Tab-separated table of C-alpha atoms in Angstrom:
chain	number	residue	atom	x	y	z
A	1	UNK	CA	-16.205	3.552	24.743
A	2	UNK	CA	-15.194	6.375	22.614
A	3	UNK	CA	-16.919	7.359	19.468
A	4	UNK	CA	-15.638	5.573	16.438
A	5	UNK	CA	-14.245	7.316	13.406
A	6	UNK	CA	-15.958	7.258	10.089
A	7	UNK	CA	-14.002	4.815	7.438
A	8	UNK	CA	-12.673	6.700	4.518
A	9	UNK	CA	-14.201	6.109	1.015
A	10	UNK	CA	-10.778	4.707	-1.122
A	11	UNK	CA	-10.082	5.364	-4.877
A	12	UNK	CA	-7.901	2.200	-5.087
A	13	UNK	CA	-6.780	-1.162	-2.670
A	14	UNK	CA	-3.466	0.249	-2.722
A	15	UNK	CA	-4.907	3.688	-1.282
A	16	UNK	CA	-6.728	1.692	1.553
A	17	UNK	CA	-3.655	-0.439	2.358
A	18	UNK	CA	-1.613	2.495	2.764
A	19	UNK	CA	-4.487	3.883	5.203
A	20	UNK	CA	-4.807	0.621	7.265
A	21	UNK	CA	-0.729	0.491	7.572
A	22	UNK	CA	-0.538	3.775	9.267
A	23	UNK	CA	-4.207	3.579	11.397
A	24	UNK	CA	-5.378	1.099	14.138
A	25	UNK	CA	-8.611	-0.508	12.993
A	26	UNK	CA	-9.438	0.322	16.914
A	27	UNK	CA	-10.199	3.580	16.085
A	28	UNK	CA	-12.743	2.660	13.135
A	29	UNK	CA	-14.430	-0.818	14.228
A	30	UNK	CA	-15.985	-2.042	17.416
A	31	UNK	CA	-14.093	-5.294	17.417
A	32	UNK	CA	-16.577	-6.543	20.550
A	33	UNK	CA	-19.295	-6.600	18.000
A	34	UNK	CA	-17.091	-9.220	15.386
A	35	UNK	CA	-17.994	-12.484	14.170
A	36	UNK	CA	-15.983	-15.120	15.985
A	37	UNK	CA	-15.798	-17.836	12.879
A	38	UNK	CA	-17.091	-15.651	9.849
A	39	UNK	CA	-18.613	-17.806	6.822
A	40	UNK	CA	-17.971	-16.367	3.307
A	41	UNK	CA	-20.336	-18.557	1.105
A	42	UNK	CA	-19.382	-16.712	-2.223
A	43	UNK	CA	-15.316	-16.766	-1.466
A	44	UNK	CA	-13.618	-18.617	-4.250
A	45	UNK	CA	-10.249	-20.368	-3.914
A	46	UNK	CA	-8.287	-19.727	-6.428
A	47	UNK	CA	-5.564	-22.340	-7.389
A	48	UNK	CA	-2.777	-21.801	-9.650
A	49	UNK	CA	-0.879	-24.769	-11.183
A	50	UNK	CA	3.259	-23.953	-11.394
A	51	UNK	CA	6.652	-26.161	-11.597
A	52	UNK	CA	8.514	-26.146	-8.421
A	53	UNK	CA	11.567	-28.225	-7.880
A	54	UNK	CA	11.974	-29.218	-4.558
A	55	UNK	CA	14.581	-31.744	-2.922
A	56	UNK	CA	13.098	-35.401	-2.433
A	57	UNK	CA	13.014	-35.322	1.425
A	58	UNK	CA	11.413	-31.912	1.308
A	59	UNK	CA	8.623	-33.618	-0.552
A	60	UNK	CA	8.619	-36.617	1.035
A	61	UNK	CA	7.880	-34.240	4.388
A	62	UNK	CA	5.130	-32.516	2.435
A	63	UNK	CA	3.226	-35.295	1.600
A	64	UNK	CA	3.711	-36.803	5.311
A	65	UNK	CA	2.632	-33.718	6.718
A	66	UNK	CA	-0.212	-33.381	4.455
A	67	UNK	CA	-1.541	-36.671	4.664
A	68	UNK	CA	-1.527	-36.374	8.808
A	69	UNK	CA	-3.843	-33.517	7.780
A	70	UNK	CA	-6.086	-35.733	5.814
A	71	UNK	CA	-6.529	-34.116	3.005
A	72	UNK	CA	-6.013	-35.727	-0.670
A	73	UNK	CA	-2.694	-35.487	-1.874
A	74	UNK	CA	-1.125	-36.346	-5.150
A	75	UNK	CA	2.530	-35.474	-6.711
A	76	UNK	CA	0.422	-35.529	-10.312
A	77	UNK	CA	-2.002	-32.354	-10.928
A	78	UNK	CA	-3.968	-31.924	-13.236
A	79	UNK	CA	-2.906	-28.652	-15.496
A	80	UNK	CA	-5.756	-27.084	-17.376
């Protein structure tokens, strides 16, 4: 494998996003050493409640799909 290029320091997320949009990570990272199932213990999921109008049959389909995957589902959401 050829020598990997160093990843530059970025001044902002926008600058980093633009960089990766035009460069391949293969030139910068050795993906053979990547963790297959990484764990992010300090990552906090973000939840945002928003009103959303859906057709009744679409809402029923979403409810059935969530039940098939076993997460709890409620049409009534607590709004903080």
